[in-house]
């Protein structure tokens, strides 16, 4: 979009708000009440780390003879693998988006 178009949209939104017709515009205070993006990423990474620690503990317990259920060990290993692959894919997509942004010309 061109700067003039963005300015027109902004003016129209301000005019609607002044006329009382802007009730459908999102409230910025309500939109920012949730956890921050960095908190969400941190929690996701911690979840992946915990899943891998759990899988490692179950493998060690199985090798030591303390764990008898091989299927539980395999399930925890697959959960940890899937969570890691998801985190890696999110990282790759974020990096691609960043690279695209850096290539845009102003």
mmCIF file with all atom_site columns, N, CA, C and O in Angstrom, residues 5-54:
data_model
loop_
_atom_site.group_PDB
_atom_site.id
_atom_site.type_symbol
_atom_site.label_atom_id
_atom_site.label_alt_id
_atom_site.label_comp_id
_atom_site.label_asym_id
_atom_site.label_entity_id
_atom_site.label_seq_id
_atom_site.pdbx_PDB_ins_code
_atom_site.Cartn_x
_atom_site.Cartn_y
_atom_site.Cartn_z
_atom_site.occupancy
_atom_site.B_iso_or_equiv
_atom_site.pdbx_formal_charge
_atom_site.auth_seq_id
_atom_site.auth_comp_id
_atom_site.auth_asym_id
_atom_site.auth_atom_id
_atom_site.pdbx_PDB_model_num
ATOM 1   N N  . UNK A 1 5  ? -2.666  5.964   0.769  1.00 0.00 ? 5  UNK A N  1
ATOM 2   C CA . UNK A 1 5  ? -3.776  5.066   1.085  1.00 0.00 ? 5  UNK A CA 1
ATOM 3   C C  . UNK A 1 5  ? -3.841  4.790   2.580  1.00 0.00 ? 5  UNK A C  1
ATOM 4   O O  . UNK A 1 5  ? -4.914  4.780   3.177  1.00 0.00 ? 5  UNK A O  1
ATOM 5   N N  . UNK A 1 6  ? -2.681  4.543   3.186  1.00 0.00 ? 6  UNK A N  1
ATOM 6   C CA . UNK A 1 6  ? -2.653  4.302   4.629  1.00 0.00 ? 6  UNK A CA 1
ATOM 7   C C  . UNK A 1 6  ? -3.150  5.523   5.395  1.00 0.00 ? 6  UNK A C  1
ATOM 8   O O  . UNK A 1 6  ? -3.886  5.393   6.383  1.00 0.00 ? 6  UNK A O  1
ATOM 9   N N  . UNK A 1 7  ? -2.771  6.678   4.938  1.00 0.00 ? 7  UNK A N  1
ATOM 10  C CA . UNK A 1 7  ? -3.226  7.915   5.583  1.00 0.00 ? 7  UNK A CA 1
ATOM 11  C C  . UNK A 1 7  ? -4.736  8.044   5.465  1.00 0.00 ? 7  UNK A C  1
ATOM 12  O O  . UNK A 1 7  ? -5.406  8.444   6.418  1.00 0.00 ? 7  UNK A O  1
ATOM 13  N N  . UNK A 1 8  ? -5.293  7.702   4.299  1.00 0.00 ? 8  UNK A N  1
ATOM 14  C CA . UNK A 1 8  ? -6.750  7.760   4.107  1.00 0.00 ? 8  UNK A CA 1
ATOM 15  C C  . UNK A 1 8  ? -7.460  6.797   5.039  1.00 0.00 ? 8  UNK A C  1
ATOM 16  O O  . UNK A 1 8  ? -8.495  7.126   5.626  1.00 0.00 ? 8  UNK A O  1
ATOM 17  N N  . UNK A 1 9  ? -6.926  5.568   5.192  1.00 0.00 ? 9  UNK A N  1
ATOM 18  C CA . UNK A 1 9  ? -7.538  4.601   6.100  1.00 0.00 ? 9  UNK A CA 1
ATOM 19  C C  . UNK A 1 9  ? -7.488  5.101   7.540  1.00 0.00 ? 9  UNK A C  1
ATOM 20  O O  . UNK A 1 9  ? -8.442  4.959   8.299  1.00 0.00 ? 9  UNK A O  1
ATOM 21  N N  . UNK A 1 10 ? -6.361  5.693   7.906  1.00 0.00 ? 10 UNK A N  1
ATOM 22  C CA . UNK A 1 10 ? -6.207  6.211   9.260  1.00 0.00 ? 10 UNK A CA 1
ATOM 23  C C  . UNK A 1 10 ? -7.205  7.333   9.516  1.00 0.00 ? 10 UNK A C  1
ATOM 24  O O  . UNK A 1 10 ? -7.856  7.386   10.557 1.00 0.00 ? 10 UNK A O  1
ATOM 25  N N  . UNK A 1 11 ? -7.334  8.236   8.562  1.00 0.00 ? 11 UNK A N  1
ATOM 26  C CA . UNK A 1 11 ? -8.276  9.358   8.710  1.00 0.00 ? 11 UNK A CA 1
ATOM 27  C C  . UNK A 1 11 ? -9.710  8.840   8.822  1.00 0.00 ? 11 UNK A C  1
ATOM 28  O O  . UNK A 1 11 ? -10.491 9.345   9.621  1.00 0.00 ? 11 UNK A O  1
ATOM 29  N N  . UNK A 1 12 ? -10.055 7.821   8.014  1.00 0.00 ? 12 UNK A N  1
ATOM 30  C CA . UNK A 1 12 ? -11.405 7.265   8.063  1.00 0.00 ? 12 UNK A CA 1
ATOM 31  C C  . UNK A 1 12 ? -11.678 6.617   9.418  1.00 0.00 ? 12 UNK A C  1
ATOM 32  O O  . UNK A 1 12 ? -12.764 6.760   9.978  1.00 0.00 ? 12 UNK A O  1
ATOM 33  N N  . UNK A 1 13 ? -10.686 5.911   9.974  1.00 0.00 ? 13 UNK A N  1
ATOM 34  C CA . UNK A 1 13 ? -10.857 5.281   11.279 1.00 0.00 ? 13 UNK A CA 1
ATOM 35  C C  . UNK A 1 13 ? -11.022 6.327   12.372 1.00 0.00 ? 13 UNK A C  1
ATOM 36  O O  . UNK A 1 13 ? -11.864 6.188   13.267 1.00 0.00 ? 13 UNK A O  1
ATOM 37  N N  . UNK A 1 14 ? -10.251 7.405   12.297 1.00 0.00 ? 14 UNK A N  1
ATOM 38  C CA . UNK A 1 14 ? -10.361 8.477   13.284 1.00 0.00 ? 14 UNK A CA 1
ATOM 39  C C  . UNK A 1 14 ? -11.723 9.147   13.173 1.00 0.00 ? 14 UNK A C  1
ATOM 40  O O  . UNK A 1 14 ? -12.377 9.435   14.176 1.00 0.00 ? 14 UNK A O  1
ATOM 41  N N  . UNK A 1 15 ? -12.179 9.358   11.957 1.00 0.00 ? 15 UNK A N  1
ATOM 42  C CA . UNK A 1 15 ? -13.470 10.003  11.737 1.00 0.00 ? 15 UNK A CA 1
ATOM 43  C C  . UNK A 1 15 ? -14.606 9.127   12.267 1.00 0.00 ? 15 UNK A C  1
ATOM 44  O O  . UNK A 1 15 ? -15.530 9.622   12.902 1.00 0.00 ? 15 UNK A O  1
ATOM 45  N N  . UNK A 1 16 ? -14.527 7.813   12.053 1.00 0.00 ? 16 UNK A N  1
ATOM 46  C CA . UNK A 1 16 ? -15.552 6.900   12.565 1.00 0.00 ? 16 UNK A CA 1
ATOM 47  C C  . UNK A 1 16 ? -15.586 6.941   14.085 1.00 0.00 ? 16 UNK A C  1
ATOM 48  O O  . UNK A 1 16 ? -16.643 6.923   14.693 1.00 0.00 ? 16 UNK A O  1
ATOM 49  N N  . UNK A 1 17 ? -14.410 6.980   14.702 1.00 0.00 ? 17 UNK A N  1
ATOM 50  C CA . UNK A 1 17 ? -14.340 7.019   16.158 1.00 0.00 ? 17 UNK A CA 1
ATOM 51  C C  . UNK A 1 17 ? -14.942 8.311   16.688 1.00 0.00 ? 17 UNK A C  1
ATOM 52  O O  . UNK A 1 17 ? -15.672 8.304   17.680 1.00 0.00 ? 17 UNK A O  1
ATOM 53  N N  . UNK A 1 18 ? -14.654 9.424   16.019 1.00 0.00 ? 18 UNK A N  1
ATOM 54  C CA . UNK A 1 18 ? -15.196 10.716  16.450 1.00 0.00 ? 18 UNK A CA 1
ATOM 55  C C  . UNK A 1 18 ? -16.705 10.764  16.311 1.00 0.00 ? 18 UNK A C  1
ATOM 56  O O  . UNK A 1 18 ? -17.393 11.390  17.114 1.00 0.00 ? 18 UNK A O  1
ATOM 57  N N  . UNK A 1 19 ? -17.237 10.067  15.307 1.00 0.00 ? 19 UNK A N  1
ATOM 58  C CA . UNK A 1 19 ? -18.680 10.070  15.076 1.00 0.00 ? 19 UNK A CA 1
ATOM 59  C C  . UNK A 1 19 ? -19.413 9.037   15.924 1.00 0.00 ? 19 UNK A C  1
ATOM 60  O O  . UNK A 1 19 ? -20.628 8.932   15.879 1.00 0.00 ? 19 UNK A O  1
ATOM 61  N N  . UNK A 1 20 ? -18.675 8.235   16.689 1.00 0.00 ? 20 UNK A N  1
ATOM 62  C CA . UNK A 1 20 ? -19.321 7.230   17.527 1.00 0.00 ? 20 UNK A CA 1
ATOM 63  C C  . UNK A 1 20 ? -19.534 5.922   16.802 1.00 0.00 ? 20 UNK A C  1
ATOM 64  O O  . UNK A 1 20 ? -20.093 4.999   17.357 1.00 0.00 ? 20 UNK A O  1
ATOM 65  N N  . UNK A 1 21 ? -19.080 5.793   15.581 1.00 0.00 ? 21 UNK A N  1
ATOM 66  C CA . UNK A 1 21 ? -19.265 4.563   14.836 1.00 0.00 ? 21 UNK A CA 1
ATOM 67  C C  . UNK A 1 21 ? -18.076 3.638   14.922 1.00 0.00 ? 21 UNK A C  1
ATOM 68  O O  . UNK A 1 21 ? -18.009 2.645   14.236 1.00 0.00 ? 21 UNK A O  1
ATOM 69  N N  . UNK A 1 22 ? -17.126 3.931   15.771 1.00 0.00 ? 22 UNK A N  1
ATOM 70  C CA . UNK A 1 22 ? -15.919 3.130   15.860 1.00 0.00 ? 22 UNK A CA 1
ATOM 71  C C  . UNK A 1 22 ? -15.950 2.089   16.960 1.00 0.00 ? 22 UNK A C  1
ATOM 72  O O  . UNK A 1 22 ? -14.914 1.707   17.478 1.00 0.00 ? 22 UNK A O  1
ATOM 73  N N  . UNK A 1 23 ? -17.140 1.636   17.353 1.00 0.00 ? 23 UNK A N  1
ATOM 74  C CA . UNK A 1 23 ? -17.240 0.649   18.419 1.00 0.00 ? 23 UNK A CA 1
ATOM 75  C C  . UNK A 1 23 ? -16.648 -0.694  18.016 1.00 0.00 ? 23 UNK A C  1
ATOM 76  O O  . UNK A 1 23 ? -16.298 -1.487  18.875 1.00 0.00 ? 23 UNK A O  1
ATOM 77  N N  . UNK A 1 24 ? -16.535 -0.967  16.718 1.00 0.00 ? 24 UNK A N  1
ATOM 78  C CA . UNK A 1 24 ? -16.021 -2.250  16.276 1.00 0.00 ? 24 UNK A CA 1
ATOM 79  C C  . UNK A 1 24 ? -14.493 -2.267  16.187 1.00 0.00 ? 24 UNK A C  1
ATOM 80  O O  . UNK A 1 24 ? -13.905 -3.290  15.900 1.00 0.00 ? 24 UNK A O  1
ATOM 81  N N  . UNK A 1 25 ? -13.827 -1.145  16.464 1.00 0.00 ? 25 UNK A N  1
ATOM 82  C CA . UNK A 1 25 ? -12.377 -1.115  16.455 1.00 0.00 ? 25 UNK A CA 1
ATOM 83  C C  . UNK A 1 25 ? -11.859 -1.817  17.701 1.00 0.00 ? 25 UNK A C  1
ATOM 84  O O  . UNK A 1 25 ? -12.446 -1.725  18.776 1.00 0.00 ? 25 UNK A O  1
ATOM 85  N N  . UNK A 1 26 ? -10.761 -2.568  17.580 1.00 0.00 ? 26 UNK A N  1
ATOM 86  C CA . UNK A 1 26 ? -10.244 -3.298  18.739 1.00 0.00 ? 26 UNK A CA 1
ATOM 87  C C  . UNK A 1 26 ? -9.696  -2.342  19.792 1.00 0.00 ? 26 UNK A C  1
ATOM 88  O O  . UNK A 1 26 ? -9.155  -1.291  19.485 1.00 0.00 ? 26 UNK A O  1
ATOM 89  N N  . UNK A 1 27 ? -9.880  -2.730  21.028 1.00 0.00 ? 27 UNK A N  1
ATOM 90  C CA . UNK A 1 27 ? -9.366  -1.962  22.149 1.00 0.00 ? 27 UNK A CA 1
ATOM 91  C C  . UNK A 1 27 ? -7.926  -2.401  22.402 1.00 0.00 ? 27 UNK A C  1
ATOM 92  O O  . UNK A 1 27 ? -7.665  -3.570  22.663 1.00 0.00 ? 27 UNK A O  1
ATOM 93  N N  . UNK A 1 28 ? -6.982  -1.494  22.316 1.00 0.00 ? 28 UNK A N  1
ATOM 94  C CA . UNK A 1 28 ? -5.574  -1.836  22.448 1.00 0.00 ? 28 UNK A CA 1
ATOM 95  C C  . UNK A 1 28 ? -5.255  -2.370  23.836 1.00 0.00 ? 28 UNK A C  1
ATOM 96  O O  . UNK A 1 28 ? -4.437  -3.276  23.986 1.00 0.00 ? 28 UNK A O  1
ATOM 97  N N  . UNK A 1 29 ? -5.904  -1.859  24.868 1.00 0.00 ? 29 UNK A N  1
ATOM 98  C CA . UNK A 1 29 ? -5.641  -2.338  26.228 1.00 0.00 ? 29 UNK A CA 1
ATOM 99  C C  . UNK A 1 29 ? -6.046  -3.795  26.383 1.00 0.00 ? 29 UNK A C  1
ATOM 100 O O  . UNK A 1 29 ? -5.359  -4.583  27.025 1.00 0.00 ? 29 UNK A O  1
ATOM 101 N N  . UNK A 1 30 ? -7.176  -4.175  25.802 1.00 0.00 ? 30 UNK A N  1
ATOM 102 C CA . UNK A 1 30 ? -7.626  -5.561  25.882 1.00 0.00 ? 30 UNK A CA 1
ATOM 103 C C  . UNK A 1 30 ? -6.739  -6.474  25.052 1.00 0.00 ? 30 UNK A C  1
ATOM 104 O O  . UNK A 1 30 ? -6.526  -7.624  25.402 1.00 0.00 ? 30 UNK A O  1
ATOM 105 N N  . UNK A 1 31 ? -6.221  -5.978  23.957 1.00 0.00 ? 31 UNK A N  1
ATOM 106 C CA . UNK A 1 31 ? -5.401  -6.800  23.070 1.00 0.00 ? 31 UNK A CA 1
ATOM 107 C C  . UNK A 1 31 ? -4.033  -7.096  23.677 1.00 0.00 ? 31 UNK A C  1
ATOM 108 O O  . UNK A 1 31 ? -3.402  -8.076  23.317 1.00 0.00 ? 31 UNK A O  1
ATOM 109 N N  . UNK A 1 32 ? -3.562  -6.289  24.601 1.00 0.00 ? 32 UNK A N  1
ATOM 110 C CA . UNK A 1 32 ? -2.232  -6.486  25.172 1.00 0.00 ? 32 UNK A CA 1
ATOM 111 C C  . UNK A 1 32 ? -2.264  -7.082  26.570 1.00 0.00 ? 32 UNK A C  1
ATOM 112 O O  . UNK A 1 32 ? -1.243  -7.091  27.251 1.00 0.00 ? 32 UNK A O  1
ATOM 113 N N  . UNK A 1 33 ? -3.402  -7.613  27.013 1.00 0.00 ? 33 UNK A N  1
ATOM 114 C CA . UNK A 1 33 ? -3.506  -8.165  28.361 1.00 0.00 ? 33 UNK A CA 1
ATOM 115 C C  . UNK A 1 33 ? -2.841  -9.534  28.499 1.00 0.00 ? 33 UNK A C  1
ATOM 116 O O  . UNK A 1 33 ? -2.466  -9.930  29.581 1.00 0.00 ? 33 UNK A O  1
ATOM 117 N N  . UNK A 1 34 ? -2.674  -10.286 27.424 1.00 0.00 ? 34 UNK A N  1
ATOM 118 C CA . UNK A 1 34 ? -2.138  -11.640 27.475 1.00 0.00 ? 34 UNK A CA 1
ATOM 119 C C  . UNK A 1 34 ? -0.635  -11.667 27.667 1.00 0.00 ? 34 UNK A C  1
ATOM 120 O O  . UNK A 1 34 ? 0.016   -10.633 27.822 1.00 0.00 ? 34 UNK A O  1
ATOM 121 N N  . UNK A 1 35 ? -0.082  -12.882 27.667 1.00 0.00 ? 35 UNK A N  1
ATOM 122 C CA . UNK A 1 35 ? 1.372   -12.990 27.826 1.00 0.00 ? 35 UNK A CA 1
ATOM 123 C C  . UNK A 1 35 ? 2.100   -12.420 26.614 1.00 0.00 ? 35 UNK A C  1
ATOM 124 O O  . UNK A 1 35 ? 1.579   -12.429 25.500 1.00 0.00 ? 35 UNK A O  1
ATOM 125 N N  . UNK A 1 36 ? 3.302   -11.959 26.832 1.00 0.00 ? 36 UNK A N  1
ATOM 126 C CA . UNK A 1 36 ? 4.078   -11.383 25.733 1.00 0.00 ? 36 UNK A CA 1
ATOM 127 C C  . UNK A 1 36 ? 4.583   -12.491 24.815 1.00 0.00 ? 36 UNK A C  1
ATOM 128 O O  . UNK A 1 36 ? 4.603   -13.664 25.176 1.00 0.00 ? 36 UNK A O  1
ATOM 129 N N  . UNK A 1 37 ? 5.011   -12.092 23.634 1.00 0.00 ? 37 UNK A N  1
ATOM 130 C CA . UNK A 1 37 ? 5.525   -13.049 22.658 1.00 0.00 ? 37 UNK A CA 1
ATOM 131 C C  . UNK A 1 37 ? 6.766   -13.743 23.193 1.00 0.00 ? 37 UNK A C  1
ATOM 132 O O  . UNK A 1 37 ? 6.934   -14.960 23.038 1.00 0.00 ? 37 UNK A O  1
ATOM 133 N N  . UNK A 1 38 ? 7.634   -12.989 23.853 1.00 0.00 ? 38 UNK A N  1
ATOM 134 C CA . UNK A 1 38 ? 8.858   -13.591 24.393 1.00 0.00 ? 38 UNK A CA 1
ATOM 135 C C  . UNK A 1 38 ? 8.540   -14.594 25.504 1.00 0.00 ? 38 UNK A C  1
ATOM 136 O O  . UNK A 1 38 ? 9.197   -15.635 25.604 1.00 0.00 ? 38 UNK A O  1
ATOM 137 N N  . UNK A 1 39 ? 7.518   -14.298 26.330 1.00 0.00 ? 39 UNK A N  1
ATOM 138 C CA . UNK A 1 39 ? 7.113   -15.252 27.367 1.00 0.00 ? 39 UNK A CA 1
ATOM 139 C C  . UNK A 1 39 ? 6.576   -16.537 26.752 1.00 0.00 ? 39 UNK A C  1
ATOM 140 O O  . UNK A 1 39 ? 6.863   -17.639 27.229 1.00 0.00 ? 39 UNK A O  1
ATOM 141 N N  . UNK A 1 40 ? 5.804   -16.398 25.688 1.00 0.00 ? 40 UNK A N  1
ATOM 142 C CA . UNK A 1 40 ? 5.254   -17.570 25.011 1.00 0.00 ? 40 UNK A CA 1
ATOM 143 C C  . UNK A 1 40 ? 6.365   -18.424 24.421 1.00 0.00 ? 40 UNK A C  1
ATOM 144 O O  . UNK A 1 40 ? 6.351   -19.656 24.555 1.00 0.00 ? 40 UNK A O  1
ATOM 145 N N  . UNK A 1 41 ? 7.342   -17.786 23.784 1.00 0.00 ? 41 UNK A N  1
ATOM 146 C CA . UNK A 1 41 ? 8.472   -18.539 23.232 1.00 0.00 ? 41 UNK A CA 1
ATOM 147 C C  . UNK A 1 41 ? 9.291   -19.201 24.328 1.00 0.00 ? 41 UNK A C  1
ATOM 148 O O  . UNK A 1 41 ? 9.710   -20.355 24.192 1.00 0.00 ? 41 UNK A O  1
ATOM 149 N N  . UNK A 1 42 ? 9.511   -18.483 25.407 1.00 0.00 ? 42 UNK A N  1
ATOM 150 C CA . UNK A 1 42 ? 10.283  -19.046 26.512 1.00 0.00 ? 42 UNK A CA 1
ATOM 151 C C  . UNK A 1 42 ? 9.584   -20.272 27.096 1.00 0.00 ? 42 UNK A C  1
ATOM 152 O O  . UNK A 1 42 ? 10.227  -21.291 27.366 1.00 0.00 ? 42 UNK A O  1
ATOM 153 N N  . UNK A 1 43 ? 8.269   -20.195 27.281 1.00 0.00 ? 43 UNK A N  1
ATOM 154 C CA . UNK A 1 43 ? 7.513   -21.333 27.804 1.00 0.00 ? 43 UNK A CA 1
ATOM 155 C C  . UNK A 1 43 ? 7.564   -22.520 26.849 1.00 0.00 ? 43 UNK A C  1
ATOM 156 O O  . UNK A 1 43 ? 7.651   -23.673 27.278 1.00 0.00 ? 43 UNK A O  1
ATOM 157 N N  . UNK A 1 44 ? 7.513   -22.255 25.550 1.00 0.00 ? 44 UNK A N  1
ATOM 158 C CA . UNK A 1 44 ? 7.569   -23.333 24.570 1.00 0.00 ? 44 UNK A CA 1
ATOM 159 C C  . UNK A 1 44 ? 8.927   -24.024 24.597 1.00 0.00 ? 44 UNK A C  1
ATOM 160 O O  . UNK A 1 44 ? 9.008   -25.263 24.563 1.00 0.00 ? 44 UNK A O  1
ATOM 161 N N  . UNK A 1 45 ? 9.996   -23.252 24.686 1.00 0.00 ? 45 UNK A N  1
ATOM 162 C CA . UNK A 1 45 ? 11.340  -23.843 24.737 1.00 0.00 ? 45 UNK A CA 1
ATOM 163 C C  . UNK A 1 45 ? 11.521  -24.644 26.020 1.00 0.00 ? 45 UNK A C  1
ATOM 164 O O  . UNK A 1 45 ? 12.094  -25.738 26.014 1.00 0.00 ? 45 UNK A O  1
ATOM 165 N N  . UNK A 1 46 ? 11.011  -24.125 27.125 1.00 0.00 ? 46 UNK A N  1
ATOM 166 C CA . UNK A 1 46 ? 11.092  -24.859 28.388 1.00 0.00 ? 46 UNK A CA 1
ATOM 167 C C  . UNK A 1 46 ? 10.304  -26.165 28.315 1.00 0.00 ? 46 UNK A C  1
ATOM 168 O O  . UNK A 1 46 ? 10.731  -27.188 28.854 1.00 0.00 ? 46 UNK A O  1
ATOM 169 N N  . UNK A 1 47 ? 9.147   -26.146 27.627 1.00 0.00 ? 47 UNK A N  1
ATOM 170 C CA . UNK A 1 47 ? 8.364   -27.364 27.454 1.00 0.00 ? 47 UNK A CA 1
ATOM 171 C C  . UNK A 1 47 ? 9.108   -28.412 26.645 1.00 0.00 ? 47 UNK A C  1
ATOM 172 O O  . UNK A 1 47 ? 9.074   -29.604 26.970 1.00 0.00 ? 47 UNK A O  1
ATOM 173 N N  . UNK A 1 48 ? 9.806   -27.985 25.606 1.00 0.00 ? 48 UNK A N  1
ATOM 174 C CA . UNK A 1 48 ? 10.605  -28.913 24.795 1.00 0.00 ? 48 UNK A CA 1
ATOM 175 C C  . UNK A 1 48 ? 11.741  -29.482 25.632 1.00 0.00 ? 48 UNK A C  1
ATOM 176 O O  . UNK A 1 48 ? 12.017  -30.690 25.595 1.00 0.00 ? 48 UNK A O  1
ATOM 177 N N  . UNK A 1 49 ? 12.385  -28.632 26.420 1.00 0.00 ? 49 UNK A N  1
ATOM 178 C CA . UNK A 1 49 ? 13.482  -29.084 27.267 1.00 0.00 ? 49 UNK A CA 1
ATOM 179 C C  . UNK A 1 49 ? 12.990  -30.105 28.298 1.00 0.00 ? 49 UNK A C  1
ATOM 180 O O  . UNK A 1 49 ? 13.639  -31.134 28.522 1.00 0.00 ? 49 UNK A O  1
ATOM 181 N N  . UNK A 1 50 ? 11.842  -29.838 28.902 1.00 0.00 ? 50 UNK A N  1
ATOM 182 C CA . UNK A 1 50 ? 11.285  -30.771 29.886 1.00 0.00 ? 50 UNK A CA 1
ATOM 183 C C  . UNK A 1 50 ? 10.918  -32.100 29.246 1.00 0.00 ? 50 UNK A C  1
ATOM 184 O O  . UNK A 1 50 ? 11.143  -33.169 29.827 1.00 0.00 ? 50 UNK A O  1
ATOM 185 N N  . UNK A 1 51 ? 10.357  -32.058 28.041 1.00 0.00 ? 51 UNK A N  1
ATOM 186 C CA . UNK A 1 51 ? 9.992   -33.298 27.339 1.00 0.00 ? 51 UNK A CA 1
ATOM 187 C C  . UNK A 1 51 ? 11.235  -34.120 27.024 1.00 0.00 ? 51 UNK A C  1
ATOM 188 O O  . UNK A 1 51 ? 11.234  -35.353 27.163 1.00 0.00 ? 51 UNK A O  1
ATOM 189 N N  . UNK A 1 52 ? 12.324  -33.459 26.628 1.00 0.00 ? 52 UNK A N  1
ATOM 190 C CA . UNK A 1 52 ? 13.556  -34.193 26.340 1.00 0.00 ? 52 UNK A CA 1
ATOM 191 C C  . UNK A 1 52 ? 14.183  -34.747 27.617 1.00 0.00 ? 52 UNK A C  1
ATOM 192 O O  . UNK A 1 52 ? 14.709  -35.869 27.609 1.00 0.00 ? 52 UNK A O  1
ATOM 193 N N  . UNK A 1 53 ? 14.123  -34.000 28.703 1.00 0.00 ? 53 UNK A N  1
ATOM 194 C CA . UNK A 1 53 ? 14.633  -34.508 29.982 1.00 0.00 ? 53 UNK A CA 1
ATOM 195 C C  . UNK A 1 53 ? 13.843  -35.723 30.439 1.00 0.00 ? 53 UNK A C  1
ATOM 196 O O  . UNK A 1 53 ? 14.423  -36.715 30.903 1.00 0.00 ? 53 UNK A O  1
ATOM 197 N N  . UNK A 1 54 ? 12.512  -35.662 30.293 1.00 0.00 ? 54 UNK A N  1
ATOM 198 C CA . UNK A 1 54 ? 11.660  -36.792 30.673 1.00 0.00 ? 54 UNK A CA 1
ATOM 199 C C  . UNK A 1 54 ? 11.984  -38.011 29.832 1.00 0.00 ? 54 UNK A C  1
ATOM 200 O O  . UNK A 1 54 ? 12.087  -39.137 30.354 1.00 0.00 ? 54 UNK A O  1
#
